Amino acid sequence: AQSVTQPDIHITVSEGASLELRCNYSYGATPYLFWYVQSPGQGLQLLLKYFSGDTLVQGIKGFEAEFKRSQSSFNLRKPSVHWSDAAEYFCAVGAVISSGSARQLTFGSGTQLTVLP
Amino acid sequence: NAGVTQTPKFQVLKTGQSMTLQCAQDMNHEYMSWYRQDPGMGLRLIHYSVGAGITDQGEVPNGYNVSRSTTEDFPLRLLSAAPSQTSVYFCASSYSFSPRGQYEQYFGPGTRLTVT
């Protein structure tokens, strides 16, 4: 079965500093990978996705992520963090549901980002 | 478009009570699903539907029922609430005309449920 690990529960960075959030996945085939962001009291918003092709993908709000098959990783990066980036970030892998043909997302446990002024 | 809407935003239940969490979307998405979010566990899939009249179980279906009579609505029923069902519940929808489409899910704002 597929799984996603986000090893950092909480990360604190200063505004203007660079950011990297780690994500490792386990999946038997070529994975479809996603990053979502959840602001306080809000639902999840898709930041970016990887299906195939270029391993460096660009997303919204200045985020990017790099797929590294050899490391089973899909780390999220941003060169300069803004105070409005404070939120919880979830990495997810897409897979076929074992009981049928529909697709599902399997999420990591999330990384809470705090941005210091 | 309103996107995915959920009601209520907050709910407190006593053990043994039943209730229905409402979810609606106006994007004509075929695929809809329910997740629960618990601290340190990310989101887990409860039930999903690939179209009107078709539903199936996800990872944690026990204690929940769903039905899909229309494309727009996908209510989640708690049959007899238990404290273990205290959680934040998210509804999501996506196109299902392609495998990739199913993965790009749009989430509602969530319902925070407390069972005492």
PDB file of C-alpha atoms in Angstrom:
ATOM      1  CA  ALA A   1       0.000   0.000   0.000  1.00  0.00           C
ATOM      2  CA  GLN A   2       1.081   3.547  -0.625  1.00  0.00           C
ATOM      3  CA  SER A   3       2.221   5.867   2.175  1.00  0.00           C
ATOM      4  CA  VAL A   4       3.570   9.371   2.642  1.00  0.00           C
ATOM      5  CA  THR A   5       5.955  10.568   5.339  1.00  0.00           C
ATOM      6  CA  GLN A   6       6.500  14.171   6.288  1.00  0.00           C
ATOM      7  CA  PRO A   7       9.304  13.979   8.830  1.00  0.00           C
ATOM      8  CA  ASP A   8       8.997  17.545  10.108  1.00  0.00           C
ATOM      9  CA  ILE A   9       5.932  18.193  12.256  1.00  0.00           C
ATOM     10  CA  HIS A  10       6.725  21.874  12.741  1.00  0.00           C
ATOM     11  CA  ILE A  11       9.134  24.250  10.990  1.00  0.00           C
ATOM     12  CA  THR A  12       9.864  27.863  11.882  1.00  0.00           C
ATOM     13  CA  VAL A  13      11.528  30.258   9.448  1.00  0.00           C
ATOM     14  CA  SER A  14      12.046  33.998   9.333  1.00  0.00           C
ATOM     15  CA  GLU A  15      10.259  36.064   6.750  1.00  0.00           C
ATOM     16  CA  GLY A  16      12.432  36.355   3.640  1.00  0.00           C
ATOM     17  CA  ALA A  17      14.316  33.142   4.356  1.00  0.00           C
ATOM     18  CA  SER A  18      14.215  30.129   2.075  1.00  0.00           C
ATOM     19  CA  LEU A  19      12.039  27.137   2.836  1.00  0.00           C
ATOM     20  CA  GLU A  20      12.188  23.417   2.160  1.00  0.00           C
ATOM     21  CA  LEU A  21       9.532  21.009   3.394  1.00  0.00           C
ATOM     22  CA  ARG A  22      10.346  17.336   3.116  1.00  0.00           C
ATOM     23  CA  CYS A  23       8.142  14.595   1.756  1.00  0.00           C
ATOM     24  CA  ASN A  24       8.966  10.930   1.204  1.00  0.00           C
ATOM     25  CA  TYR A  25       6.573   8.494  -0.392  1.00  0.00           C
ATOM     26  CA  SER A  26       6.222   4.760  -0.801  1.00  0.00           C
ATOM     27  CA  TYR A  27       4.453   3.516  -3.899  1.00  0.00           C
ATOM     28  CA  GLY A  28       5.048   0.576  -6.191  1.00  0.00           C
ATOM     29  CA  ALA A  29       4.572   2.355  -9.504  1.00  0.00           C
ATOM     30  CA  THR A  30       5.314   5.789 -10.887  1.00  0.00           C
ATOM     31  CA  PRO A  31       3.648   8.099  -8.391  1.00  0.00           C
ATOM     32  CA  TYR A  32       1.363  11.033  -8.911  1.00  0.00           C
ATOM     33  CA  LEU A  33       2.388  13.554  -6.248  1.00  0.00           C
ATOM     34  CA  PHE A  34       0.745  16.623  -4.785  1.00  0.00           C
ATOM     35  CA  TRP A  35       1.263  19.386  -2.275  1.00  0.00           C
ATOM     36  CA  TYR A  36      -1.711  21.013  -0.564  1.00  0.00           C
ATOM     37  CA  VAL A  37      -1.813  23.960   1.825  1.00  0.00           C
ATOM     38  CA  GLN A  38      -4.320  24.499   4.607  1.00  0.00           C
ATOM     39  CA  SER A  39      -4.664  27.933   6.174  1.00  0.00           C
ATOM     40  CA  PRO A  40      -6.223  28.140   9.640  1.00  0.00           C
ATOM     41  CA  GLY A  41      -9.925  27.313   9.559  1.00  0.00           C
ATOM     42  CA  GLN A  42      -9.845  26.684   5.821  1.00  0.00           C
ATOM     43  CA  GLY A  43     -10.053  23.717   3.508  1.00  0.00           C
ATOM     44  CA  LEU A  44      -7.124  22.398   1.526  1.00  0.00           C
ATOM     45  CA  GLN A  45      -5.865  24.178  -1.568  1.00  0.00           C
ATOM     46  CA  LEU A  46      -3.775  22.498  -4.264  1.00  0.00           C
ATOM     47  CA  LEU A  47      -0.320  24.105  -4.533  1.00  0.00           C
ATOM     48  CA  LEU A  48       1.198  21.937  -7.245  1.00  0.00           C
ATOM     49  CA  LYS A  49       1.158  18.495  -8.779  1.00  0.00           C
ATOM     50  CA  TYR A  50       3.477  16.056 -10.514  1.00  0.00           C
ATOM     51  CA  PHE A  51       2.221  13.516 -13.015  1.00  0.00           C
ATOM     52  CA  SER A  52       5.178  12.935 -15.336  1.00  0.00           C
ATOM     53  CA  GLY A  53       7.824  14.738 -17.357  1.00  0.00           C
ATOM     54  CA  ASP A  54       9.933  17.538 -15.920  1.00  0.00           C
ATOM     55  CA  THR A  55      10.841  16.621 -12.366  1.00  0.00           C
ATOM     56  CA  LEU A  56      10.824  20.243 -11.205  1.00  0.00           C
ATOM     57  CA  VAL A  57       7.278  21.522 -11.048  1.00  0.00           C
ATOM     58  CA  GLN A  58       6.077  25.034 -10.420  1.00  0.00           C
ATOM     59  CA  GLY A  59       2.995  25.839  -8.421  1.00  0.00           C
ATOM     60  CA  ILE A  60       1.018  28.757  -7.158  1.00  0.00           C
ATOM     61  CA  LYS A  61       2.253  31.382  -4.689  1.00  0.00           C
ATOM     62  CA  GLY A  62       5.882  30.971  -5.810  1.00  0.00           C
ATOM     63  CA  PHE A  63       6.261  27.375  -4.645  1.00  0.00           C
ATOM     64  CA  GLU A  64       8.092  24.630  -6.500  1.00  0.00           C
ATOM     65  CA  ALA A  65       8.777  20.969  -5.843  1.00  0.00           C
ATOM     66  CA  GLU A  66      11.268  18.487  -7.189  1.00  0.00           C
ATOM     67  CA  PHE A  67      10.533  14.815  -7.769  1.00  0.00           C
ATOM     68  CA  LYS A  68      13.532  12.581  -7.070  1.00  0.00           C
ATOM     69  CA  ARG A  69      12.745   8.981  -7.887  1.00  0.00           C
ATOM     70  CA  SER A  70      16.043   7.658  -6.479  1.00  0.00           C
ATOM     71  CA  GLN A  71      15.246   9.184  -3.095  1.00  0.00           C
ATOM     72  CA  SER A  72      11.456   8.644  -3.217  1.00  0.00           C
ATOM     73  CA  SER A  73      11.096  12.302  -2.370  1.00  0.00           C
ATOM     74  CA  PHE A  74       9.002  15.269  -3.449  1.00  0.00           C
ATOM     75  CA  ASN A  75      10.263  18.208  -1.414  1.00  0.00           C
ATOM     76  CA  LEU A  76       8.526  21.577  -1.511  1.00  0.00           C
ATOM     77  CA  ARG A  77      10.608  24.748  -1.768  1.00  0.00           C
ATOM     78  CA  LYS A  78      10.206  28.485  -1.785  1.00  0.00           C
ATOM     79  CA  PRO A  79      13.137  30.901  -2.138  1.00  0.00           C
ATOM     80  CA  SER A  80      11.700  33.665   0.060  1.00  0.00           C
ATOM     81  CA  VAL A  81       8.916  33.060   2.552  1.00  0.00           C
ATOM     82  CA  HIS A  82       6.198  35.607   3.247  1.00  0.00           C
ATOM     83  CA  TRP A  83       4.256  35.936   6.492  1.00  0.00           C
ATOM     84  CA  SER A  84       1.118  34.855   4.622  1.00  0.00           C
ATOM     85  CA  ASP A  85       2.728  31.456   3.936  1.00  0.00           C
ATOM     86  CA  ALA A  86       2.189  30.420   7.554  1.00  0.00           C
ATOM     87  CA  ALA A  87      -0.083  27.396   7.291  1.00  0.00           C
ATOM     88  CA  GLU A  88      -0.076  23.622   7.368  1.00  0.00           C
ATOM     89  CA  TYR A  89       1.298  21.828   4.334  1.00  0.00           C
ATOM     90  CA  PHE A  90       0.335  18.337   3.231  1.00  0.00           C
ATOM     91  CA  CYS A  91       2.067  16.091   0.758  1.00  0.00           C
ATOM     92  CA  ALA A  92      -0.062  13.439  -0.943  1.00  0.00           C
ATOM     93  CA  VAL A  93       0.351  10.540  -3.344  1.00  0.00           C
ATOM     94  CA  GLY A  94      -2.372   9.445  -5.734  1.00  0.00           C
ATOM     95  CA  ALA A  95      -3.202   5.776  -6.081  1.00  0.00           C
ATOM     96  CA  VAL A  96      -5.935   3.464  -7.230  1.00  0.00           C
ATOM     97  CA  ILE A  97      -8.255   2.485  -4.417  1.00  0.00           C
ATOM     98  CA  SER A  98      -7.606  -1.151  -3.573  1.00  0.00           C
ATOM     99  CA  SER A  99     -11.296  -2.089  -3.610  1.00  0.00           C
ATOM    100  CA  GLY A 100     -12.064  -0.669  -7.034  1.00  0.00           C
ATOM    101  CA  SER A 101     -10.875   1.487  -9.881  1.00  0.00           C
ATOM    102  CA  ALA A 102     -11.420   4.927  -8.417  1.00  0.00           C
ATOM    103  CA  ARG A 103      -8.515   7.069  -7.407  1.00  0.00           C
ATOM    104  CA  GLN A 104      -7.704   8.358  -3.971  1.00  0.00           C
ATOM    105  CA  LEU A 105      -5.191  10.629  -2.334  1.00  0.00           C
ATOM    106  CA  THR A 106      -3.106   9.326   0.545  1.00  0.00           C
ATOM    107  CA  PHE A 107      -1.901  12.199   2.699  1.00  0.00           C
ATOM    108  CA  GLY A 108       1.064  12.688   4.956  1.00  0.00           C
ATOM    109  CA  SER A 109       0.523  13.915   8.494  1.00  0.00           C
ATOM    110  CA  GLY A 110       1.372  17.493   7.599  1.00  0.00           C
ATOM    111  CA  THR A 111       4.033  20.096   8.436  1.00  0.00           C
ATOM    112  CA  GLN A 112       3.024  23.222  10.313  1.00  0.00           C
ATOM    113  CA  LEU A 113       4.936  26.286   9.106  1.00  0.00           C
ATOM    114  CA  THR A 114       5.455  29.292  11.371  1.00  0.00           C
ATOM    115  CA  VAL A 115       6.900  32.475   9.873  1.00  0.00           C
ATOM    116  CA  LEU A 116       8.697  34.904  12.182  1.00  0.00           C
ATOM    117  CA  PRO A 117       8.656  38.632  11.342  1.00  0.00           C
TER     118      PRO A 117
ATOM    119  CA  ASN B   1     -19.193  29.217  -8.664  1.00  0.00           C
ATOM    120  CA  ALA B   2     -19.431  28.544  -4.941  1.00  0.00           C
ATOM    121  CA  GLY B   3     -17.180  25.487  -5.317  1.00  0.00           C
ATOM    122  CA  VAL B   4     -17.570  22.903  -2.567  1.00  0.00           C
ATOM    123  CA  THR B   5     -19.776  23.937   0.347  1.00  0.00           C
ATOM    124  CA  GLN B   6     -20.254  22.155   3.653  1.00  0.00           C
ATOM    125  CA  THR B   7     -22.759  22.632   6.440  1.00  0.00           C
ATOM    126  CA  PRO B   8     -22.684  22.999   9.349  1.00  0.00           C
ATOM    127  CA  LYS B   9     -19.290  24.546  10.147  1.00  0.00           C
ATOM    128  CA  PHE B  10     -19.395  23.358  13.753  1.00  0.00           C
ATOM    129  CA  GLN B  11     -21.457  20.712  15.542  1.00  0.00           C
ATOM    130  CA  VAL B  12     -21.534  19.221  19.024  1.00  0.00           C
ATOM    131  CA  LEU B  13     -23.263  15.870  19.502  1.00  0.00           C
ATOM    132  CA  LYS B  14     -23.869  13.602  22.425  1.00  0.00           C
ATOM    133  CA  THR B  15     -22.815   9.966  22.233  1.00  0.00           C
ATOM    134  CA  GLY B  16     -25.461   7.940  20.417  1.00  0.00           C
ATOM    135  CA  GLN B  17     -27.006  10.823  18.501  1.00  0.00           C
ATOM    136  CA  SER B  18     -27.177  10.744  14.738  1.00  0.00           C
ATOM    137  CA  MET B  19     -26.674  13.543  12.260  1.00  0.00           C
ATOM    138  CA  THR B  20     -25.948  14.317   8.626  1.00  0.00           C
ATOM    139  CA  LEU B  21     -23.095  16.438   7.354  1.00  0.00           C
ATOM    140  CA  GLN B  22     -24.033  18.162   4.137  1.00  0.00           C
ATOM    141  CA  CYS B  23     -21.776  18.601   1.108  1.00  0.00           C
ATOM    142  CA  ALA B  24     -22.627  20.206  -2.207  1.00  0.00           C
ATOM    143  CA  GLN B  25     -20.654  21.242  -5.269  1.00  0.00           C
ATOM    144  CA  ASP B  26     -21.648  23.290  -8.293  1.00  0.00           C
ATOM    145  CA  MET B  27     -18.813  22.325 -10.633  1.00  0.00           C
ATOM    146  CA  ASN B  28     -20.568  19.298 -12.152  1.00  0.00           C
ATOM    147  CA  HIS B  29     -17.879  17.024 -10.740  1.00  0.00           C
ATOM    148  CA  GLU B  30     -18.584  13.320 -10.926  1.00  0.00           C
ATOM    149  CA  TYR B  31     -16.193  12.261  -8.176  1.00  0.00           C
ATOM    150  CA  MET B  32     -16.875  13.220  -4.555  1.00  0.00           C
ATOM    151  CA  SER B  33     -15.343  12.015  -1.328  1.00  0.00           C
ATOM    152  CA  TRP B  34     -15.311  12.465   2.426  1.00  0.00           C
ATOM    153  CA  TYR B  35     -12.184  12.657   4.553  1.00  0.00           C
ATOM    154  CA  ARG B  36     -11.618  13.035   8.254  1.00  0.00           C
ATOM    155  CA  GLN B  37      -8.661  14.957   9.618  1.00  0.00           C
ATOM    156  CA  ASP B  38      -7.188  14.085  12.986  1.00  0.00           C
ATOM    157  CA  PRO B  39      -4.088  15.644  14.586  1.00  0.00           C
ATOM    158  CA  GLY B  40      -0.883  13.970  13.455  1.00  0.00           C
ATOM    159  CA  MET B  41      -2.695  11.669  11.031  1.00  0.00           C
ATOM    160  CA  GLY B  42      -3.314  13.779   7.956  1.00  0.00           C
ATOM    161  CA  LEU B  43      -6.535  13.125   6.057  1.00  0.00           C
ATOM    162  CA  ARG B  44      -8.101   9.693   5.784  1.00  0.00           C
ATOM    163  CA  LEU B  45     -10.689   8.676   3.227  1.00  0.00           C
ATOM    164  CA  ILE B  46     -14.080   7.637   4.644  1.00  0.00           C
ATOM    165  CA  HIS B  47     -16.311   7.092   1.592  1.00  0.00           C
ATOM    166  CA  TYR B  48     -16.300   8.150  -2.013  1.00  0.00           C
ATOM    167  CA  SER B  49     -18.595   8.261  -5.022  1.00  0.00           C
ATOM    168  CA  VAL B  50     -17.750   8.154  -8.734  1.00  0.00           C
ATOM    169  CA  GLY B  51     -21.195   9.353  -9.789  1.00  0.00           C
ATOM    170  CA  ALA B  52     -24.857   9.557  -8.841  1.00  0.00           C
ATOM    171  CA  GLY B  53     -26.051   6.245  -7.427  1.00  0.00           C
ATOM    172  CA  ILE B  54     -22.531   4.841  -6.947  1.00  0.00           C
ATOM    173  CA  THR B  55     -20.711   4.888  -3.614  1.00  0.00           C
ATOM    174  CA  ASP B  56     -17.947   2.845  -2.040  1.00  0.00           C
ATOM    175  CA  GLN B  57     -15.897   2.593   1.120  1.00  0.00           C
ATOM    176  CA  GLY B  58     -12.571   4.218   1.774  1.00  0.00           C
ATOM    177  CA  GLU B  59      -9.998   3.612   4.458  1.00  0.00           C
ATOM    178  CA  VAL B  60     -12.125   4.322   7.576  1.00  0.00           C
ATOM    179  CA  PRO B  61     -15.823   3.730   6.744  1.00  0.00           C
ATOM    180  CA  ASN B  62     -17.113   2.231  10.002  1.00  0.00           C
ATOM    181  CA  GLY B  63     -19.857   4.265  11.672  1.00  0.00           C
ATOM    182  CA  TYR B  64     -20.627   6.321   8.557  1.00  0.00           C
ATOM    183  CA  ASN B  65     -23.100   6.036   5.711  1.00  0.00           C
ATOM    184  CA  VAL B  66     -23.306   7.905   2.429  1.00  0.00           C
ATOM    185  CA  SER B  67     -25.644   8.164  -0.525  1.00  0.00           C
ATOM    186  CA  ARG B  68     -25.449  10.020  -3.833  1.00  0.00           C
ATOM    187  CA  SER B  69     -28.830  10.734  -5.363  1.00  0.00           C
ATOM    188  CA  THR B  70     -27.667  13.733  -7.399  1.00  0.00           C
ATOM    189  CA  THR B  71     -24.382  14.841  -8.942  1.00  0.00           C
ATOM    190  CA  GLU B  72     -24.319  17.929  -6.705  1.00  0.00           C
ATOM    191  CA  ASP B  73     -24.876  16.472  -3.228  1.00  0.00           C
ATOM    192  CA  PHE B  74     -23.002  13.907  -1.163  1.00  0.00           C
ATOM    193  CA  PRO B  75     -24.193  13.810   2.477  1.00  0.00           C
ATOM    194  CA  LEU B  76     -22.349  11.897   5.197  1.00  0.00           C
ATOM    195  CA  ARG B  77     -24.437  10.306   7.951  1.00  0.00           C
ATOM    196  CA  LEU B  78     -23.216   9.427  11.397  1.00  0.00           C
ATOM    197  CA  LEU B  79     -25.498   6.643  12.566  1.00  0.00           C
ATOM    198  CA  SER B  80     -24.713   6.642  16.309  1.00  0.00           C
ATOM    199  CA  ALA B  81     -22.052   9.174  17.215  1.00  0.00           C
ATOM    200  CA  ALA B  82     -19.084   8.096  19.322  1.00  0.00           C
ATOM    201  CA  PRO B  83     -16.302  10.201  20.896  1.00  0.00           C
ATOM    202  CA  SER B  84     -13.844   8.565  18.459  1.00  0.00           C
ATOM    203  CA  GLN B  85     -15.663  10.399  15.670  1.00  0.00           C
ATOM    204  CA  THR B  86     -14.613  13.774  17.032  1.00  0.00           C
ATOM    205  CA  SER B  87     -12.734  15.190  14.075  1.00  0.00           C
ATOM    206  CA  VAL B  88     -12.737  17.706  11.259  1.00  0.00           C
ATOM    207  CA  TYR B  89     -14.561  16.412   8.199  1.00  0.00           C
ATOM    208  CA  PHE B  90     -13.744  17.528   4.682  1.00  0.00           C
ATOM    209  CA  CYS B  91     -15.692  16.938   1.536  1.00  0.00           C
ATOM    210  CA  ALA B  92     -13.872  17.025  -1.811  1.00  0.00           C
ATOM    211  CA  SER B  93     -14.812  16.746  -5.462  1.00  0.00           C
ATOM    212  CA  SER B  94     -13.057  16.315  -8.789  1.00  0.00           C
ATOM    213  CA  TYR B  95     -13.620  15.425 -12.404  1.00  0.00           C
ATOM    214  CA  SER B  96     -13.526  11.715 -13.029  1.00  0.00           C
ATOM    215  CA  PHE B  97     -13.251  11.639 -16.784  1.00  0.00           C
ATOM    216  CA  SER B  98      -9.566  10.834 -16.545  1.00  0.00           C
ATOM    217  CA  PRO B  99      -7.408   9.257 -13.846  1.00  0.00           C
ATOM    218  CA  ARG B 100      -5.485  12.493 -13.432  1.00  0.00           C
ATOM    219  CA  GLY B 101      -8.712  14.430 -13.134  1.00  0.00           C
ATOM    220  CA  GLN B 102      -9.792  12.335 -10.182  1.00  0.00           C
ATOM    221  CA  TYR B 103      -6.668  13.239  -8.267  1.00  0.00           C
ATOM    222  CA  GLU B 104      -7.075  17.014  -8.574  1.00  0.00           C
ATOM    223  CA  GLN B 105      -9.522  17.410  -5.759  1.00  0.00           C
ATOM    224  CA  TYR B 106     -11.253  20.586  -4.596  1.00  0.00           C
ATOM    225  CA  PHE B 107     -11.929  20.701  -0.875  1.00  0.00           C
ATOM    226  CA  GLY B 108     -14.707  22.294   1.117  1.00  0.00           C
ATOM    227  CA  PRO B 109     -13.998  24.398   4.233  1.00  0.00           C
ATOM    228  CA  GLY B 110     -14.690  21.541   6.638  1.00  0.00           C
ATOM    229  CA  THR B 111     -17.049  20.681   9.490  1.00  0.00           C
ATOM    230  CA  ARG B 112     -15.628  20.532  13.001  1.00  0.00           C
ATOM    231  CA  LEU B 113     -17.495  17.844  14.955  1.00  0.00           C
ATOM    232  CA  THR B 114     -17.232  17.198  18.675  1.00  0.00           C
ATOM    233  CA  VAL B 115     -18.884  14.167  20.254  1.00  0.00           C
ATOM    234  CA  THR B 116     -19.204  14.243  24.044  1.00  0.00           C
TER     235      THR B 116
END
